[in-house]
Amino acid sequence: MKRANTGKSQARSGKVRGRIHPAWLVFIGCLGFYSLVIGFLSNTAGNYYEPVMQETGWSRFEATIFTVIMPIVACACSPFSGKILNRFGPRTVLPACVIAFGIAYLLTAVTRGLWSWILFGVVYGATSSFIMYLAVPVLINAWFAKRMGLLIGIVGASLSVCAAIASPLTTFLIGLLGWRCARVVMGVTVTALACAITVACVRGMPDTLGVAPYGAEEDASCNTRKRDALRTRGARSDGAQPPQTVEARSEGVSAAQRASAHADARGVEASRAMRSPAFVLLLVSAGCFVMSATLCQQIASFGAESPHIGAVAGAFAVSIVSSVAIFAKIFLGWVSDRYGARVAARMGAGCGCMGALVMLCASGVPAFFLGAALFGCGYSALSVVNPLATKDCFGPRDYTRIYARVTTAVFFFNAIGASAYAVIYDVTGSYAGMFVMVIALYATAFLIVPLAISLGSKLWK
């Protein structure tokens, strides 16, 4: 009995000996519902456009109609996704999202009407409001008392790796089997694997399971030592004995549990946060990052149009952006853990701004590639800086509800981003205006993210 109680105490304290802490299983689960589904299925949408149009005779608008519907539906669902995730729990919601996405994905391959692609766009948008931007930061924030930034960066990097593998694999399968069979093979395989990993690894929130987050004991011990040192110094100055700490008097309740409960209570209530200027600035900065990242889709065309760059170098520059982003996501996450989200935001926005400027002014391929590498750092900030800045701004208290609203802004600005680029090109007849806009957007994010964090942190209780 004593040994069993010891095991339970270790689990509650956030330090589990002899077995893996459940937080690491949750981390693996994030790779399932996020990296596999988005990397292998969502990010390969462009591989199917031409085969679908050739077989069906549809226009490009009809073949890509789901990409128009998806961000609109996601934007509409995002304000409610945080509440739903809290109400039903990630272990129920996330497998349901993976299954629903997989069924809608397969339906487009086995039917011949446009209606299935419209339905796929609706389901894609609804499920994306959970799995694309929200679930990973929420789970990592809940289950890890330390290294949140690094782990979010690793999950984001794994998505980029999956996408890099998925594109040539999908093209190969389409050439070998046809687009319908290729879509069935990819859909069944990825959905089954992602669902199995999600069901096996994703857990509910640690407070509902009686488990402290990973690293909570270390943080609690550090905080306890600091408080004890302050009390001891105060008692010695008065000539009295040091008072016995609350931690020493408490029996059956671990320091990590108290620290975890205290940490979860710190921060700003969602209703108060959403009425603050800091929240508005956070929404604007999220829009700046997502609209700037959309420039990646225009780099190849810009290179092809430029007499100094060429089509081949332009296409290769896109690969440079994606490759650099793999490592930059991890690096920015580490920077956020070490120095705070405001430093990571300035680093990402600064690199993105310089990268766009260098590419715009490049008179040769080497300089263009350098700009693409710098832009890759800014590109990676979209999936790393937004969730970390939200936590630094408003704390963990109502993180899920607050960040769900931030993702609403991400989907909204993503929906208008492509149209904004198209309008700029139609009006100016050049890609230069797009790069100027991106430079301005990154400069705006560079300035307002630290301001948002400063204003938001003043609201903490």
Coordinates of C-alpha atoms in Angstrom, one line a residue:
M1 CA 0.0 0.0 0.0
K2 CA 2.8 2.4 0.9
R3 CA 4.5 1.7 -2.5
A4 CA 1.3 2.3 -4.4
N5 CA 0.7 5.6 -2.5
T6 CA 4.3 6.6 -3.3
G7 CA 3.7 6.1 -7.0
K8 CA 0.5 8.2 -7.0
S9 CA 2.4 10.9 -5.1
Q10 CA 5.1 10.9 -7.7
A11 CA 2.6 11.2 -10.5
R12 CA 0.8 14.1 -8.8
S13 CA 4.1 15.9 -8.1
G14 CA 5.1 15.9 -11.8
K15 CA 8.1 13.6 -11.3
V16 CA 7.4 10.0 -12.3
R17 CA 10.2 7.5 -11.7
G18 CA 10.4 4.2 -13.5
R19 CA 7.9 5.2 -16.2
I20 CA 7.3 7.9 -18.8
H21 CA 5.5 11.0 -17.5
P22 CA 2.2 11.3 -19.3
A23 CA 3.1 14.7 -20.6
W24 CA 5.5 13.1 -23.0
L25 CA 2.7 10.9 -24.3
V26 CA 0.7 14.0 -24.9
F27 CA 3.6 15.5 -26.8
I28 CA 3.7 12.4 -29.1
G29 CA -0.1 12.7 -29.5
C30 CA 0.4 16.2 -30.9
L31 CA 2.6 14.8 -33.6
G32 CA -0.3 12.5 -34.6
F33 CA -3.3 14.9 -34.9
Y34 CA -1.2 17.9 -36.0
S35 CA 2.0 16.9 -37.9
L36 CA 0.6 13.9 -39.7
V37 CA -2.8 15.3 -40.7
I38 CA -1.7 18.8 -41.6
G39 CA 1.6 17.8 -43.1
F40 CA 0.5 14.8 -45.2
L41 CA -3.1 15.6 -46.1
S42 CA -3.7 19.4 -45.8
N43 CA -0.3 20.6 -47.2
T44 CA -0.5 18.4 -50.3
A45 CA -3.7 20.0 -51.6
G46 CA -1.9 21.7 -54.4
N47 CA -0.7 18.3 -55.8
Y48 CA -4.3 17.5 -56.7
Y49 CA -5.3 20.6 -58.5
E50 CA -4.2 19.8 -62.0
P51 CA -5.2 16.1 -62.1
V52 CA -8.7 17.0 -60.7
M53 CA -9.2 19.8 -63.3
Q54 CA -8.0 17.5 -66.2
E55 CA -10.4 14.7 -65.2
T56 CA -13.5 16.7 -64.3
G57 CA -13.1 19.7 -66.6
W58 CA -13.7 22.0 -63.7
S59 CA -12.2 25.5 -63.6
R60 CA -9.4 26.3 -61.1
F61 CA -11.9 28.1 -58.9
E62 CA -14.1 25.0 -58.7
A63 CA -11.2 22.7 -58.1
T64 CA -9.9 24.9 -55.3
I65 CA -13.3 26.0 -53.8
F66 CA -12.6 24.2 -50.6
T67 CA -9.6 26.5 -50.0
V68 CA -12.0 29.5 -50.1
I69 CA -14.5 27.8 -47.8
M70 CA -12.1 26.5 -45.2
P71 CA -10.7 29.7 -43.7
I72 CA -14.2 31.2 -43.6
V73 CA -15.6 28.2 -41.6
A74 CA -12.6 28.0 -39.4
C75 CA -12.9 31.7 -38.6
A76 CA -16.5 31.2 -37.7
C77 CA -15.8 28.2 -35.5
S78 CA -12.7 29.4 -33.7
P79 CA -14.5 31.5 -31.1
F80 CA -16.3 28.4 -29.9
S81 CA -13.5 25.9 -30.3
G82 CA -11.8 26.8 -27.0
K83 CA -15.1 26.3 -25.0
I84 CA -15.8 23.0 -26.8
L85 CA -12.2 21.8 -26.0
N86 CA -12.6 22.7 -22.4
R87 CA -16.1 21.2 -22.1
F88 CA -15.6 17.8 -23.7
G89 CA -11.8 17.4 -23.3
P90 CA -9.0 16.9 -25.9
R91 CA -9.2 13.1 -25.7
T92 CA -12.7 13.2 -27.1
V93 CA -12.6 16.2 -29.4
L94 CA -9.2 15.6 -31.2
P95 CA -9.8 12.0 -32.3
A96 CA -13.3 13.1 -33.5
C97 CA -11.7 15.9 -35.6
V98 CA -9.2 13.5 -37.1
I99 CA -11.9 11.0 -38.1
A100 CA -14.2 13.6 -39.5
F101 CA -11.4 15.2 -41.5
G102 CA -10.4 11.8 -42.9
I103 CA -13.9 10.8 -43.9
A104 CA -14.5 14.1 -45.7
Y105 CA -11.0 13.8 -47.3
L106 CA -11.8 10.3 -48.6
L107 CA -15.3 11.4 -49.8
T108 CA -13.8 13.7 -52.4
A109 CA -12.0 10.7 -53.9
V110 CA -14.9 8.3 -54.2
T111 CA -17.6 10.7 -55.4
R112 CA -17.7 12.8 -58.6
G113 CA -19.8 15.8 -57.7
L114 CA -18.5 19.3 -56.6
W115 CA -20.7 18.9 -53.5
S116 CA -18.2 16.6 -51.9
W117 CA -15.4 19.2 -52.2
I118 CA -17.7 21.9 -50.7
L119 CA -18.5 19.6 -47.8
F120 CA -14.8 18.9 -47.4
G121 CA -14.1 22.6 -47.2
V122 CA -16.7 22.9 -44.4
V123 CA -15.4 20.0 -42.5
Y124 CA -11.8 21.0 -43.1
G125 CA -12.5 24.5 -41.7
A126 CA -14.4 23.2 -38.6
T127 CA -11.7 20.7 -37.7
S128 CA -8.9 23.1 -38.4
S129 CA -10.3 25.4 -35.7
F130 CA -9.1 22.8 -33.3
I131 CA -6.1 21.0 -34.7
M132 CA -4.3 23.6 -36.9
Y133 CA -3.4 26.3 -34.4
L134 CA -5.2 25.8 -31.1
A135 CA -4.8 22.2 -29.7
V136 CA -1.0 22.0 -29.7
P137 CA -0.3 25.2 -27.6
V138 CA -3.2 24.4 -25.3
L139 CA -1.9 20.9 -24.5
I140 CA 1.7 21.8 -24.3
N141 CA 0.8 24.7 -22.0
A142 CA -1.2 22.5 -19.7
W143 CA 1.1 19.5 -19.5
F144 CA 4.6 21.2 -19.4
A145 CA 5.6 23.6 -16.7
K146 CA 8.8 24.4 -18.6
R147 CA 10.2 24.2 -22.1
M148 CA 6.8 25.1 -23.7
G149 CA 8.4 27.2 -26.4
L150 CA 11.0 24.5 -27.4
L151 CA 8.3 21.8 -27.5
I152 CA 5.9 23.9 -29.6
G153 CA 8.9 24.6 -31.9
I154 CA 9.7 20.9 -32.2
V155 CA 6.1 20.0 -33.1
G156 CA 6.0 22.8 -35.7
A157 CA 9.3 21.6 -37.1
S158 CA 7.9 18.0 -37.4
L159 CA 5.0 19.4 -39.4
S160 CA 7.5 21.0 -41.9
V161 CA 9.4 17.7 -42.2
C162 CA 6.2 15.8 -42.8
A163 CA 5.2 18.3 -45.5
A164 CA 8.6 18.0 -47.2
I165 CA 8.2 14.2 -47.4
A166 CA 4.5 14.3 -48.3
S167 CA 4.7 16.4 -51.4
P168 CA 7.0 14.2 -53.5
L169 CA 5.3 11.1 -52.1
T170 CA 1.9 12.3 -53.2
T171 CA 3.1 13.3 -56.6
F172 CA 4.7 9.8 -57.1
L173 CA 1.4 8.1 -56.0
I174 CA -0.7 10.2 -58.3
G175 CA 1.6 9.3 -61.3
L176 CA 1.5 5.6 -60.3
L177 CA -2.1 5.1 -59.3
G178 CA -4.1 8.2 -60.4
W179 CA -5.3 10.9 -58.1
R180 CA -8.3 9.1 -56.8
C181 CA -6.4 6.0 -55.7
A182 CA -3.5 8.1 -54.4
R183 CA -6.0 10.1 -52.3
V184 CA -7.5 7.0 -50.9
V185 CA -4.2 5.5 -50.0
M186 CA -2.9 8.6 -48.3
G187 CA -6.2 9.3 -46.6
V188 CA -6.7 5.9 -45.1
T189 CA -3.1 5.4 -44.1
V190 CA -2.6 8.8 -42.5
T191 CA -6.1 9.0 -40.8
A192 CA -5.7 5.5 -39.3
L193 CA -2.2 6.2 -38.0
A194 CA -3.0 9.7 -36.7
C195 CA -6.2 8.5 -35.0
A196 CA -4.3 5.6 -33.3
I197 CA -1.6 7.9 -32.0
T198 CA -4.1 10.5 -30.8
V199 CA -6.3 8.0 -29.0
A200 CA -3.3 6.2 -27.4
C201 CA -1.4 9.3 -26.4
V202 CA -3.6 12.3 -25.9
R203 CA -4.9 12.8 -22.3
G204 CA -7.2 15.2 -20.6
M205 CA -6.0 18.2 -18.7
P206 CA -3.6 17.3 -15.8
D207 CA -5.7 19.0 -13.2
T208 CA -8.7 16.7 -14.0
L209 CA -6.4 13.6 -13.8
G210 CA -4.7 14.5 -10.5
V211 CA -1.3 14.8 -12.2
A212 CA 1.0 17.8 -12.0
P213 CA 2.6 19.1 -15.3
Y214 CA 6.0 17.9 -16.2
G215 CA 8.6 20.1 -14.5
A216 CA 6.2 21.4 -11.8
E217 CA 8.2 19.9 -9.0
E218 CA 11.4 21.6 -10.1
D219 CA 9.7 25.0 -10.4
A220 CA 7.9 24.5 -7.1
S221 CA 11.2 23.6 -5.3
C222 CA 12.9 26.7 -6.8
N223 CA 10.0 29.0 -5.7
T224 CA 9.9 27.4 -2.2
R225 CA 13.7 27.9 -1.7
K226 CA 13.3 31.6 -2.7
R227 CA 10.4 32.1 -0.3
D228 CA 12.2 30.3 2.5
A229 CA 15.3 32.4 2.0
L230 CA 13.3 35.6 2.1
R231 CA 11.4 34.5 5.3
T232 CA 14.7 33.5 7.0
R233 CA 16.4 36.8 6.2
G234 CA 13.4 38.6 7.6
A235 CA 13.3 36.5 10.8
R236 CA 17.0 37.0 11.4
S237 CA 16.8 40.7 11.1
D238 CA 14.1 40.7 13.8
G239 CA 16.0 38.3 16.0
A240 CA 13.2 35.6 15.8
Q241 CA 13.2 32.1 14.7
P242 CA 12.4 31.5 11.0
P243 CA 8.7 30.7 10.7
Q244 CA 7.7 27.2 9.6
T245 CA 6.7 27.4 5.9
V246 CA 3.3 26.4 4.6
E247 CA 5.0 23.7 2.6
A248 CA 6.6 22.2 5.7
R249 CA 3.2 22.1 7.6
S250 CA 1.2 20.7 4.7
E251 CA 0.9 16.9 4.7
G252 CA -0.3 14.8 1.8
V253 CA -0.2 17.7 -0.7
S254 CA 2.9 18.1 -2.8
A255 CA 4.7 21.3 -3.5
A256 CA 4.3 20.7 -7.2
Q257 CA 0.5 20.5 -6.9
R258 CA 0.3 23.8 -5.0
A259 CA 2.6 25.4 -7.5
S260 CA 0.6 24.0 -10.4
A261 CA -2.7 25.2 -9.0
H262 CA -1.2 28.6 -8.2
A263 CA 0.3 28.9 -11.7
D264 CA -3.0 28.0 -13.3
A265 CA -4.7 30.7 -11.3
R266 CA -2.3 33.4 -12.4
G267 CA -3.1 35.6 -15.3
V268 CA -6.1 37.5 -16.7
E269 CA -9.7 36.3 -17.0
A270 CA -10.8 35.9 -20.6
S271 CA -13.6 38.4 -20.4
R272 CA -11.3 41.1 -19.0
A273 CA -8.5 40.2 -21.4
M274 CA -10.7 40.5 -24.5
R275 CA -11.7 44.0 -23.6
S276 CA -8.1 45.2 -23.2
P277 CA -5.9 47.1 -25.7
A278 CA -3.3 44.4 -25.3
F279 CA -5.7 41.8 -26.8
V280 CA -6.4 44.1 -29.8
L281 CA -2.6 44.5 -30.3
L282 CA -2.2 40.7 -30.1
L283 CA -4.9 40.1 -32.8
V284 CA -3.2 42.7 -35.0
S285 CA 0.2 41.0 -34.5
A286 CA -1.2 37.6 -35.3
G287 CA -2.6 39.0 -38.5
C288 CA 0.7 40.5 -39.4
F289 CA 2.5 37.2 -39.0
V290 CA 0.0 35.2 -41.0
M291 CA -0.3 37.7 -43.9
S292 CA 3.4 38.0 -44.1
A293 CA 3.9 34.2 -44.2
T294 CA 1.5 34.1 -47.2
L295 CA 4.3 35.8 -49.2
C296 CA 6.0 32.4 -49.4
Q297 CA 3.4 31.4 -52.1
Q298 CA 4.6 34.4 -54.2
I299 CA 8.3 34.0 -54.0
A300 CA 8.6 31.5 -56.9
S301 CA 6.6 33.8 -59.2
F302 CA 8.6 36.8 -58.2
G303 CA 11.8 35.0 -59.0
A304 CA 10.5 33.9 -62.4
E305 CA 9.6 37.4 -63.3
S306 CA 12.9 38.9 -62.2
P307 CA 15.6 39.0 -64.9
H308 CA 18.3 38.7 -62.1
I309 CA 16.8 35.6 -60.4
G310 CA 14.9 33.2 -62.8
A311 CA 12.3 30.5 -62.3
V312 CA 14.6 27.8 -61.1
A313 CA 16.2 30.0 -58.4
G314 CA 12.7 31.3 -57.4
A315 CA 11.4 27.7 -56.9
F316 CA 14.6 26.7 -55.0
A317 CA 14.2 29.8 -52.7
V318 CA 10.8 28.4 -51.5
S319 CA 12.6 25.2 -50.5
I320 CA 15.1 27.3 -48.6
V321 CA 12.3 29.1 -46.7
S322 CA 10.8 25.7 -45.7
S323 CA 14.1 24.2 -44.8
V324 CA 15.2 27.1 -42.6
A325 CA 11.8 27.2 -41.0
I326 CA 12.3 23.7 -39.6
F327 CA 15.3 24.8 -37.5
A328 CA 14.0 28.3 -36.9
K329 CA 10.8 27.1 -35.2
I330 CA 12.9 25.1 -32.7
F331 CA 15.3 28.0 -32.2
L332 CA 12.6 30.6 -31.6
G333 CA 10.9 28.3 -29.2
W334 CA 14.1 28.0 -27.2
V335 CA 14.6 31.8 -27.3
S336 CA 11.1 32.3 -25.9
D337 CA 11.8 29.9 -23.0
R338 CA 15.1 31.5 -22.3
Y339 CA 14.4 35.2 -22.9
G340 CA 10.7 35.6 -23.3
A341 CA 8.2 35.8 -26.1
R342 CA 8.9 39.5 -26.8
V343 CA 12.5 38.7 -27.7
A344 CA 11.4 35.7 -29.9
A345 CA 8.8 38.0 -31.6
R346 CA 11.4 40.7 -32.3
M347 CA 13.8 38.2 -33.6
G348 CA 11.3 36.5 -35.9
A349 CA 9.7 39.7 -37.2
G350 CA 13.2 41.4 -37.6
C351 CA 14.5 38.4 -39.7
G352 CA 11.3 38.4 -41.8
C353 CA 11.5 42.1 -42.4
M354 CA 15.2 41.9 -43.4
G355 CA 14.5 38.8 -45.5
A356 CA 11.8 40.5 -47.6
L357 CA 13.9 43.6 -48.0
V358 CA 16.9 41.6 -49.2
M359 CA 14.9 39.5 -51.7
L360 CA 13.2 42.7 -53.0
C361 CA 16.5 44.4 -53.6
A362 CA 18.6 41.4 -54.6
S363 CA 20.5 41.8 -57.8
G364 CA 21.7 38.2 -57.9
V365 CA 20.9 34.7 -56.9
P366 CA 23.1 34.5 -53.8
A367 CA 21.6 37.6 -52.2
F368 CA 18.1 36.3 -53.1
F369 CA 18.8 33.0 -51.3
L370 CA 20.1 34.9 -48.3
G371 CA 16.9 36.9 -48.2
A372 CA 14.9 33.6 -48.4
A373 CA 16.8 32.2 -45.5
L374 CA 16.1 35.2 -43.4
F375 CA 12.5 35.2 -44.4
G376 CA 12.3 31.6 -43.3
C377 CA 13.0 32.7 -39.7
G378 CA 10.1 35.2 -40.0
Y379 CA 7.9 32.6 -41.6
S380 CA 8.4 30.2 -38.6
A381 CA 7.2 32.8 -36.2
L382 CA 3.6 32.2 -37.2
S383 CA 3.2 28.9 -35.4
V384 CA 5.6 29.7 -32.6
V385 CA 5.4 33.3 -31.5
N386 CA 1.6 33.7 -31.5
P387 CA 0.8 31.1 -28.8
L388 CA 3.8 32.0 -26.7
A389 CA 3.1 35.7 -26.9
T390 CA -0.5 35.0 -25.8
K391 CA 0.7 33.2 -22.7
D392 CA 3.3 35.9 -21.8
C393 CA 0.6 38.5 -22.3
F394 CA -2.3 37.1 -20.3
G395 CA -1.0 34.0 -18.5
P396 CA -2.3 30.5 -18.2
R397 CA -5.5 31.3 -16.3
D398 CA -7.9 31.3 -19.3
Y399 CA -5.3 30.5 -22.0
T400 CA -7.5 28.2 -24.0
R401 CA -10.4 30.7 -24.4
I402 CA -8.1 33.6 -25.1
Y403 CA -5.9 31.9 -27.6
A404 CA -9.0 30.5 -29.4
R405 CA -9.9 34.1 -30.2
V406 CA -6.4 34.8 -31.4
T407 CA -6.7 31.9 -33.9
T408 CA -9.9 33.5 -35.1
A409 CA -7.8 36.5 -36.2
V410 CA -5.2 34.1 -37.8
F411 CA -7.9 32.5 -39.9
F412 CA -9.5 35.8 -40.8
F413 CA -6.3 37.4 -42.0
N414 CA -5.3 34.3 -43.7
A415 CA -8.6 34.4 -45.7
I416 CA -8.0 38.0 -46.8
G417 CA -4.2 37.6 -47.3
A418 CA -4.3 35.9 -50.7
S419 CA -6.9 38.4 -52.0
A420 CA -4.8 41.3 -50.8
Y421 CA -1.8 40.0 -52.7
A422 CA -3.9 39.5 -55.8
V423 CA -5.2 43.1 -55.6
I424 CA -1.7 44.5 -55.2
Y425 CA -0.5 42.7 -58.2
D426 CA -3.5 43.7 -60.3
V427 CA -3.2 47.4 -59.4
T428 CA 0.6 47.7 -59.6
G429 CA 1.4 45.0 -62.2
S430 CA 4.4 44.0 -60.0
Y431 CA 5.3 41.8 -57.1
A432 CA 7.3 44.6 -55.5
G433 CA 4.2 46.0 -53.7
M434 CA 3.7 42.6 -52.0
F435 CA 7.2 42.7 -50.5
V436 CA 6.8 46.3 -49.4
M437 CA 3.5 45.3 -47.6
V438 CA 5.3 42.4 -45.9
I439 CA 8.1 44.6 -44.7
A440 CA 5.6 47.0 -43.2
L441 CA 3.7 44.1 -41.5
Y442 CA 6.8 42.6 -40.0
A443 CA 7.9 46.0 -38.8
T444 CA 4.5 46.5 -37.2
A445 CA 4.7 43.1 -35.4
F446 CA 8.2 44.0 -34.2
L447 CA 6.8 47.0 -32.4
I448 CA 3.5 45.9 -31.1
V449 CA 4.1 42.4 -29.7
P450 CA 6.4 43.7 -26.9
L451 CA 3.9 46.5 -26.2
A452 CA 1.0 44.0 -26.0
I453 CA 2.9 41.8 -23.5
S454 CA 3.8 44.8 -21.4
L455 CA 0.2 46.0 -21.3
G456 CA -1.3 42.5 -20.8
S457 CA 1.1 41.6 -17.9
K458 CA -0.1 44.6 -16.0
L459 CA -3.6 43.1 -15.8
W460 CA -2.4 39.9 -14.1
K461 CA -3.8 38.9 -10.7

